[in-house]
Structure formats: C-alpha cells, structure tokens
CSV table of C-alpha atoms in Angstrom, one decimal:
chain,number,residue,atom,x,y,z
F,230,UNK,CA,64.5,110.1,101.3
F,231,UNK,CA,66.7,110.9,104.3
F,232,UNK,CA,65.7,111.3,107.4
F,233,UNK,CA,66.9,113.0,110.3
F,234,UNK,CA,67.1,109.7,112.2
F,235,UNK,CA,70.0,108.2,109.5
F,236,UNK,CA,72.4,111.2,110.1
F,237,UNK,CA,73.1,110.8,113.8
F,238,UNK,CA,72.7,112.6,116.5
F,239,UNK,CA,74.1,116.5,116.7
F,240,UNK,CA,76.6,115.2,119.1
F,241,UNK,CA,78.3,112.6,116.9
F,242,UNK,CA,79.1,116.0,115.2
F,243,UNK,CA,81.0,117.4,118.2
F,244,UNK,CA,83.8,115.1,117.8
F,245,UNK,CA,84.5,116.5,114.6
F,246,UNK,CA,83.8,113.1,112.3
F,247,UNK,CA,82.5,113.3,109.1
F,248,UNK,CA,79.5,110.9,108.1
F,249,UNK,CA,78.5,109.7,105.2
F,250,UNK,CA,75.8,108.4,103.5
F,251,UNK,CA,74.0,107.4,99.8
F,252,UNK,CA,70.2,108.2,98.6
F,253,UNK,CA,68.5,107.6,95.5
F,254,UNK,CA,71.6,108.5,93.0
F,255,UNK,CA,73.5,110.6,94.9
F,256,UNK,CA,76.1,110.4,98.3
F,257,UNK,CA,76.5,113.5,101.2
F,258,UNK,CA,78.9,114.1,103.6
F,259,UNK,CA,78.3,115.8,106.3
F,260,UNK,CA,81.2,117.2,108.6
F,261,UNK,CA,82.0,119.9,111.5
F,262,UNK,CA,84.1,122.7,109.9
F,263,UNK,CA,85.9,125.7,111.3
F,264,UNK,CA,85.1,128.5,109.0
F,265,UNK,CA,87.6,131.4,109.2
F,266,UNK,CA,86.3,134.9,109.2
F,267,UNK,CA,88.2,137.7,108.3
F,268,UNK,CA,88.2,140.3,110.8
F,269,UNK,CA,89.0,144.3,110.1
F,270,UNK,CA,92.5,145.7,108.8
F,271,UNK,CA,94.6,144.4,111.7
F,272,UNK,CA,92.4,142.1,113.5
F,273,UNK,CA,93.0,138.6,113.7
F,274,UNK,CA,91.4,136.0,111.6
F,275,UNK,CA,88.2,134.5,114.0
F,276,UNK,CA,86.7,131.0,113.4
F,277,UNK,CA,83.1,129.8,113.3
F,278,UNK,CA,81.5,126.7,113.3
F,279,UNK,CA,79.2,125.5,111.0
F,280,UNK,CA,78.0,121.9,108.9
F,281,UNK,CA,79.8,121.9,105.6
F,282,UNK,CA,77.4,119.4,103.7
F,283,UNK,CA,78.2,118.1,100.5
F,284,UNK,CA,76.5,115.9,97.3
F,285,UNK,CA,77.4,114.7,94.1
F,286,UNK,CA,76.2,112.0,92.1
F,287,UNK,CA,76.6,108.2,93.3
F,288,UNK,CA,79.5,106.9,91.9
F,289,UNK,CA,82.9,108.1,93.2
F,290,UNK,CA,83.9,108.6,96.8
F,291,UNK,CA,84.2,112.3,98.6
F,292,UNK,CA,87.9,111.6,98.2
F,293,UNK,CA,87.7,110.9,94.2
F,294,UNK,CA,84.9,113.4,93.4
F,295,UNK,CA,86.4,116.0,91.8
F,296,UNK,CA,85.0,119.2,93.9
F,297,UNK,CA,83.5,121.0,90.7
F,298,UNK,CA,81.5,117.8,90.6
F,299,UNK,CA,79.7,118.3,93.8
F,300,UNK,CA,77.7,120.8,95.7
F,301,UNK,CA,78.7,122.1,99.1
F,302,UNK,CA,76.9,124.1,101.3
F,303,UNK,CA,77.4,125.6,104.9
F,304,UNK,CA,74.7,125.4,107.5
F,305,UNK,CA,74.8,127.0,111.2
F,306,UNK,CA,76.5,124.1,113.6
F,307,UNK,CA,73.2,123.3,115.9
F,308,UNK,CA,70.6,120.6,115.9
F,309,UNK,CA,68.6,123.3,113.6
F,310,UNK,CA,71.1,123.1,111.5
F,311,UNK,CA,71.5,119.7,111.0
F,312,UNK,CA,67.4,119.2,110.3
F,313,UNK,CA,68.3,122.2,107.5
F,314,UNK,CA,71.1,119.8,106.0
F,315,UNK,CA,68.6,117.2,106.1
F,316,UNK,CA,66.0,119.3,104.2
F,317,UNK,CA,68.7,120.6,101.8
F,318,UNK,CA,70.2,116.3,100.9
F,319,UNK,CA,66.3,116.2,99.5
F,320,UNK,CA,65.6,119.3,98.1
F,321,UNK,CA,68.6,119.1,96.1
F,322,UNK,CA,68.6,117.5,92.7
F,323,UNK,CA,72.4,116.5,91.3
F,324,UNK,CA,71.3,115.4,88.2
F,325,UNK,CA,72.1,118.0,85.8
C-alpha cells in the first residue's frame, strides 16, 4: 500500500519532476502538468495545473508502456490533491 509519506512532499512537485514508484504489481507516475483549457470563440487558450497520475501493470517503464496500457487520471495540483492520488494508486486495480 502507498502511503502519502513514499510520494514526497507537495513541493517536490513544484519543480515540475515526475516521481515514480512500484506497489504490489503495478508502477505510478506522478507529475505536474499544465492542462490547456479552451477558452470561448476568440479567447486564448488558458492553462491549469493539476497532478496527471498514471498506472499500469509492473513490467515496462512509463516510457515503454504503451498508453492504452495504462490508466491516467488528473487530480487538482494541491497537497489535497496529492493525498487523492494517493487514495486513487490503491483503489485502483490494473489487473484486468
């Protein structure tokens, strides 16, 4: 089981770096992401932040998973949302 403790702190996250990490069978990533929002006809394009956390099963790397293979899922970019990716890593069974 994960804890929020093996994920880092929120502000490891500020730097933008992506972290890693295996449990029981399956690997997440967890990273900073600018999400672009599309504004009205003839409004610019604005940007969120948010976690982008992904799984998938416990034998490739992020980089070699194919992205059908895993699940990904976008959480609001505070230390809530970092205890929700947390929650979400255990809830979340990869196996079929």
């Amino acid at each position: 089981m994960v804890d929020i403790k093996d994920v880092l702190s929120f502000n490891y996250y500020t730097y933008k770096q992506p972290f890693t990490g295996s449990d029981r069978g399956k690997r997440y990533r967890i990273t900073r992401f600018e999400k672009e929002i599309p504004g009205a006809e003839g409004e610019e394009l604005s940007k969120e932040t948010v976690f982008q956390a992904a799984l998938w099963k416990d034998y490739l790397s992020y980089e070699n998973t194919p992205k059908e293979e895993m699940r990904i899922k976008e959480f609001e970019f505070s230390p809530e949302g970092l205890k929700g990716v947390v929650a979400w890593i255990n809830e979340t069974d990869i196996t079929s």
